[in-house]
Coordinates of C-alpha atoms and ligand atoms in Angstrom, one line a residue:
X267 CA 108.3 88.5 76.4
X268 CA 107.2 86.3 79.4
X269 CA 103.9 84.6 79.1
X270 CA 101.0 86.4 80.9
X271 CA 98.6 83.4 80.5
X272 CA 96.6 83.1 83.7
X273 CA 95.7 79.9 85.5
X274 CA 92.8 77.7 84.5
X275 CA 91.3 75.6 87.3
X276 CA 92.5 72.0 87.3
X277 CA 90.1 69.0 87.1
X278 CA 90.1 68.5 90.9
X279 CA 89.2 72.1 91.6
X280 CA 86.4 72.0 89.0
X281 CA 85.0 68.8 90.4
X282 CA 84.7 70.5 93.9
X283 CA 82.6 73.2 92.3
X284 CA 80.5 71.0 90.1
X285 CA 79.8 68.5 92.9
X286 CA 78.1 71.3 94.8
X287 CA 76.2 72.7 91.8
X288 CA 78.5 75.6 91.2
X289 CA 79.0 76.7 87.5
X290 CA 82.2 78.5 86.6
X291 CA 82.6 80.6 83.5
X292 CA 86.1 82.0 83.0
X293 CA 86.1 85.5 81.6
X294 CA 88.7 86.6 79.2
X295 CA 91.3 87.8 79.6
X296 CA 90.9 87.8 83.4
X297 CA 88.2 87.2 86.0
X298 CA 85.6 84.5 86.3
X299 CA 81.8 84.3 86.6
X300 CA 80.1 82.1 89.2
X301 CA 76.6 80.8 89.1
X302 CA 74.8 78.5 91.5
X303 CA 75.8 80.2 94.8
X304 CA 73.3 82.3 96.8
X305 CA 75.4 84.8 98.6
X306 CA 72.5 85.4 101.0
X307 CA 72.7 81.7 102.2
X308 CA 75.2 80.1 104.5
X309 CA 78.7 79.9 103.2
X310 CA 79.6 76.9 101.0
X311 CA 82.1 74.4 102.4
X312 CA 85.8 75.2 103.0
X313 CA 86.8 73.4 99.8
X314 CA 84.6 75.5 97.7
X315 CA 85.8 78.7 99.4
X316 CA 89.4 77.7 98.9
X317 CA 88.9 77.0 95.2
X318 CA 87.1 80.4 94.7
X319 CA 89.8 82.2 96.6
X320 CA 92.4 80.6 94.4
X321 CA 90.4 81.7 91.3
X322 CA 90.4 85.2 92.6
X323 CA 94.1 85.2 93.3
X324 CA 94.9 83.7 89.9
X325 CA 92.4 85.5 87.7
X326 CA 91.9 88.7 89.8
X327 CA 88.2 88.6 90.6
X328 CA 85.0 86.6 90.6
X329 CA 81.5 87.8 89.7
X330 CA 78.5 86.3 91.3
X331 CA 75.5 87.0 89.0
X332 CA 71.9 87.8 89.7
X333 CA 72.4 89.0 93.4
X334 CA 69.9 91.9 93.1
X335 CA 68.0 90.8 96.2
X336 CA 71.1 90.6 98.3
X337 CA 70.7 92.9 101.4
X338 CA 73.6 95.0 102.7
X339 CA 74.0 92.8 105.8
X340 CA 74.1 89.7 103.6
X341 CA 76.6 91.3 101.2
X342 CA 78.8 92.0 104.2
X343 CA 78.4 88.5 105.6
X344 CA 79.4 87.0 102.2
X345 CA 82.4 89.4 102.1
X346 CA 83.6 87.6 105.3
X347 CA 83.9 84.3 103.5
X348 CA 87.3 85.4 102.2
X349 CA 90.7 86.4 103.4
X350 CA 90.8 87.7 106.9
X351 CA 87.1 86.7 107.3
X352 CA 86.0 90.0 108.9
X353 CA 85.1 93.4 107.7
X354 CA 87.7 96.2 108.1
X355 CA 86.1 99.6 107.4
X356 CA 88.1 102.8 107.2
X357 CA 85.9 105.0 105.1
X358 CA 83.3 107.7 105.6
X359 CA 79.6 106.9 105.6
X360 CA 77.4 108.7 103.0
X361 CA 74.0 109.9 104.5
X362 CA 72.1 107.8 101.8
X363 CA 73.7 104.6 103.0
X364 CA 71.0 102.1 104.0
X365 CA 70.7 102.0 107.7
X366 CA 73.7 104.2 108.0
X367 CA 75.7 101.0 107.9
X368 CA 79.3 102.0 108.6
X369 CA 80.7 99.0 106.8
X370 CA 79.1 100.0 103.4
X371 CA 81.1 102.4 101.3
X372 CA 78.3 103.8 99.0
X373 CA 79.6 105.1 95.7
X374 CA 77.7 106.9 93.0
X375 CA 77.9 109.4 90.2
X376 CA 75.2 111.5 92.0
X377 CA 76.6 113.1 95.1
X378 CA 73.2 113.1 96.8
X379 CA 73.1 109.3 96.4
X380 CA 76.7 108.2 97.2
X381 CA 80.3 109.4 97.2
X382 CA 81.4 110.5 93.8
X383 CA 84.7 110.6 91.9
X384 CA 86.6 107.9 93.8
X385 CA 89.6 106.0 92.5
X386 CA 90.4 107.3 89.0
X387 CA 94.0 106.1 88.9
X388 CA 95.4 102.5 89.2
X389 CA 95.5 101.5 92.9
X390 CA 94.9 98.8 95.5
X391 CA 92.6 99.5 98.4
X392 CA 93.9 100.1 101.9
X393 CA 97.4 101.1 101.0
X394 CA 97.3 103.3 104.1
X395 CA 97.3 100.4 106.5
X396 CA 100.0 97.8 107.0
X397 CA 97.9 94.7 106.2
X398 CA 95.9 96.5 103.5
X399 CA 92.7 94.5 102.7
X400 CA 92.7 90.9 101.5
X401 CA 89.6 91.4 99.3
X402 CA 87.2 94.1 98.3
X403 CA 83.5 93.5 97.4
X404 CA 81.4 95.5 94.9
X405 CA 77.7 95.0 95.0
X406 CA 76.1 96.7 92.0
X407 CA 72.9 98.3 93.2
X408 CA 72.3 100.1 90.0
X409 CA 74.5 100.1 86.9
X410 CA 74.5 103.2 84.8
X411 CA 72.5 102.8 81.5
X412 CA 75.3 104.2 79.4
X413 CA 78.1 102.3 81.1
X414 CA 80.8 103.2 83.6
X415 CA 82.6 100.1 84.8
X416 CA 85.8 99.3 86.7
X417 CA 89.1 98.4 85.1
X418 CA 91.2 95.6 86.6
X419 CA 94.8 94.6 85.9
X420 CA 96.4 91.4 87.1
X421 CA 99.6 92.5 88.9
X422 CA 101.4 89.1 88.7
X423 CA 100.9 88.9 85.0
X424 CA 102.0 92.5 84.7
X425 CA 105.2 91.9 86.6
X426 CA 106.0 88.9 84.4
X427 CA 106.1 91.2 81.3
X428 CA 108.8 93.5 82.7
X429 CA 112.4 93.3 81.4
X430 CA 114.8 91.6 83.9
X431 CA 116.6 94.9 84.7
X432 CA 113.3 96.6 85.6
X433 CA 112.3 93.6 87.8
X434 CA 115.6 93.9 89.7
X435 CA 115.2 97.7 90.2
X436 CA 111.5 97.5 91.2
X437 CA 112.3 94.7 93.8
X438 CA 114.6 97.2 95.5
X439 CA 111.8 99.8 95.9
X440 CA 109.2 100.4 98.6
X441 CA 106.4 103.0 98.6
X442 CA 105.4 105.2 101.5
X443 CA 101.7 106.1 101.8
X444 CA 101.2 109.9 101.8
X445 CA 98.4 109.8 104.4
X446 CA 99.7 107.3 107.0
X447 CA 103.4 106.7 106.3
X448 CA 102.8 103.0 105.9
X449 CA 105.5 101.3 103.8
X450 CA 104.7 98.6 101.2
X451 CA 107.0 96.7 98.8
X452 CA 106.7 97.7 95.1
X453 CA 107.0 94.0 94.4
X454 CA 105.6 91.3 96.7
X455 CA 105.1 87.5 96.5
X456 CA 101.4 86.7 96.5
X457 CA 100.6 84.5 99.5
X458 CA 98.4 82.0 97.6
X459 CA 100.0 81.9 94.2
X460 CA 103.6 82.6 95.0
X461 CA 103.7 84.9 91.9
X462 CA 105.6 88.1 92.2
X463 CA 103.2 91.0 91.9
X464 CA 103.6 94.7 91.5
X465 CA 101.8 96.9 94.0
X466 CA 101.6 100.7 94.0
X467 CA 98.9 103.4 94.6
X468 CA 99.1 106.0 91.9
X469 CA 97.0 108.5 93.9
X470 CA 98.3 108.2 97.4
X471 CA 102.1 107.7 97.4
X472 CA 104.2 110.3 99.2
X473 CA 107.7 108.8 98.7
X474 CA 109.5 105.8 97.3
X475 CA 112.6 104.4 98.8
X476 CA 115.3 102.5 96.9
X477 CA 117.7 100.1 98.6
X478 CA 121.1 101.3 97.4
X479 CA 123.0 98.2 98.7
X480 CA 122.8 95.9 101.6
X481 CA 125.3 98.0 103.6
X482 CA 124.5 101.5 102.3
X483 CA 120.8 101.6 103.2
X484 CA 118.2 103.6 101.3
X485 CA 117.7 106.7 99.3
X486 CA 114.6 108.6 98.3
X487 CA 113.6 108.8 94.6
X488 CA 113.7 112.4 93.4
X489 CA 111.0 114.1 91.4
X490 CA 112.3 113.0 88.0
X491 CA 112.7 109.4 89.2
X492 CA 109.4 109.1 90.9
X493 CA 107.6 110.7 87.9
X494 CA 109.3 108.1 85.7
X495 CA 108.3 105.3 88.0
X496 CA 104.6 106.3 88.3
X497 CA 104.4 106.7 84.5
X498 CA 106.0 103.4 83.9
X499 CA 103.7 101.7 86.3
X500 CA 100.7 103.4 84.7
X501 CA 101.9 102.3 81.3
X502 CA 102.5 98.8 82.4
X503 CA 99.0 98.3 83.7
X504 CA 97.5 100.0 80.7
X505 CA 99.4 97.6 78.4
X506 CA 97.4 94.9 80.0
X507 CA 94.4 95.8 77.8
X508 CA 96.4 94.7 74.7
X509 CA 98.5 92.0 76.4
X510 CA 95.5 90.2 77.9
X511 CA 96.0 90.9 81.6
X512 CA 93.6 93.8 82.0
X513 CA 89.9 94.4 81.3
X514 CA 87.3 97.1 81.9
X515 CA 84.3 95.2 83.4
X516 CA 80.9 96.7 82.6
X517 CA 78.4 95.9 85.4
X518 CA 75.0 94.3 85.1
X519 CA 72.2 94.7 87.5
X520 CA 72.7 92.4 90.5
X521 CA 76.4 91.7 89.9
X522 CA 78.4 91.1 93.1
X523 CA 82.2 91.1 92.5
X524 CA 84.9 90.1 94.9
X525 CA 88.5 91.0 94.1
X526 CA 91.8 89.7 95.4
X527 CA 93.3 93.0 96.5
X528 CA 96.9 91.6 96.5
X529 CA 96.6 90.3 93.0
X530 CA 94.7 92.9 91.0
X531 CA 94.9 96.7 90.7
X532 CA 91.8 98.6 89.8
X533 CA 90.6 102.1 88.8
X534 CA 87.2 103.5 87.9
X535 CA 86.6 103.9 84.2
X536 CA 86.3 107.6 83.2
X537 CA 82.7 107.0 82.2
X538 CA 81.9 105.9 85.8
X539 CA 82.4 109.5 87.0
X540 CA 80.3 111.2 84.3
X541 CA 77.2 112.8 85.8
X542 CA 74.1 110.7 86.3
X543 CA 71.9 112.9 84.1
X544 CA 74.3 112.2 81.2
X545 CA 75.3 108.6 81.9
X546 CA 72.5 107.2 84.0
X547 CA 72.6 106.7 87.7
X548 CA 75.3 104.4 89.1
X549 CA 75.1 103.0 92.7
X550 CA 77.7 100.6 94.1
X551 CA 78.2 99.3 97.6
X552 CA 81.8 98.4 98.5
X553 CA 83.0 96.3 101.3
X554 CA 86.6 95.8 102.5
X555 CA 87.9 92.6 104.1
X556 CA 90.6 92.5 106.8
X557 CA 94.0 91.5 105.5
X558 CA 95.5 88.2 106.7
X559 CA 99.0 89.5 107.2
X560 CA 101.0 92.7 107.1
X561 CA 102.1 93.4 103.5
X562 CA 105.7 93.9 104.8
X563 CA 108.3 95.9 102.9
X564 CA 111.2 93.7 101.9
X565 CA 114.8 94.6 102.6
X566 CA 114.4 95.2 106.4
X567 CA 112.4 98.5 106.1
X568 CA 110.0 99.4 109.0
X569 CA 106.3 98.9 108.5
X570 CA 105.8 102.7 108.7
X571 CA 107.7 105.9 108.8
X572 CA 106.8 109.5 109.9
X573 CA 105.9 111.0 106.6
X574 CA 104.8 114.2 108.4
X575 CA 108.2 114.4 110.1
X576 CA 111.2 116.4 108.7
X577 CA 112.5 115.6 105.3
X578 CA 115.2 113.0 105.6
X579 CA 117.6 115.1 103.5
X580 CA 118.8 115.1 99.9
X581 CA 116.6 115.9 96.9
X582 CA 114.1 113.1 97.3
X583 CA 110.3 113.5 97.3
X584 CA 108.8 113.4 100.7
X585 CA 105.2 114.5 100.3
X586 CA 102.6 114.0 103.2
X587 CA 98.9 114.3 103.0
X588 CA 96.2 114.2 100.3
X589 CA 96.9 112.4 97.1
X590 CA 100.7 112.5 97.7
X591 CA 103.1 113.1 94.8
X592 CA 101.4 114.4 91.6
X593 CA 103.2 112.5 88.8
X594 CA 101.0 114.2 86.1
X595 CA 99.7 117.7 86.5
X596 CA 96.4 117.2 84.6
X597 CA 95.0 113.9 85.9
X598 CA 92.1 113.4 88.3
X599 CA 93.3 111.9 91.7
X600 CA 90.9 111.2 94.5
X601 CA 90.7 108.5 97.2
Ligands
LIG272 FE1 89.5 101.3 95.1

């Protein structure tokens, strides 16, 4: 089996951090903790930003500790240190959002406090727009006393574990978002690391196209094939917990995470959606950062298709709206 070992920063990168008083603590098996940066202050220099972005790309996410005094505007400003350097918001605004700030996606296990139940299946944010989001930020306003974190799986390390035959098959596939018809490759090359990464939304995919050959174009996966693909993808990322490329991160008060949305898939742990009177109240503010480039499908496919248009023919799945194709009948799916 291919190695899933993730990058450890080199001496030059570490020196850039230590010279500016930044302490880095690598988390195992993925992620990293950063101390010595005040997210409410001006951004650190470009070199520090670049090193931290590389750590996010290579290890999935970074956690800034003890940011409990960070205000929503400051959280949003710090989100703009990364990737496309501006906020790209596409979500609804919960009435309890401070100042009704439309760039804060307020999540909670109490529907009076924030939006409940979001993201129970492996996904990446912004699969419904061509450029997706480069990064997402999570500011933990209040962790639940009895836990309820987020699971993360590194998608480059995941791809590396696949058998060669599966790698070849998945490289020929592209997913169609059920809500927008936007098309993304199932395997892409990460812009910073060059690693091939898997990328699929298990709660918002309406079709998957396979390139038959360079001359014969594409076909749609049928129900059996798409079910098998979604199950295999789910099992691949779940295997990360035993193969050291996935973790369920339990939040502490004041944590502020930023994730590389092209490198790491995530899902809410089931405990995160248990009611507040049972689990303790959980409140999280999420930000989303504009993508740098379109995450283009390979193989000459268009950036989007009309998923609401007529079925292209054959027995393939072509499912518009909502959570898209249901690959298991009894699982929670919500975006
Ligand atoms: Fe998400």
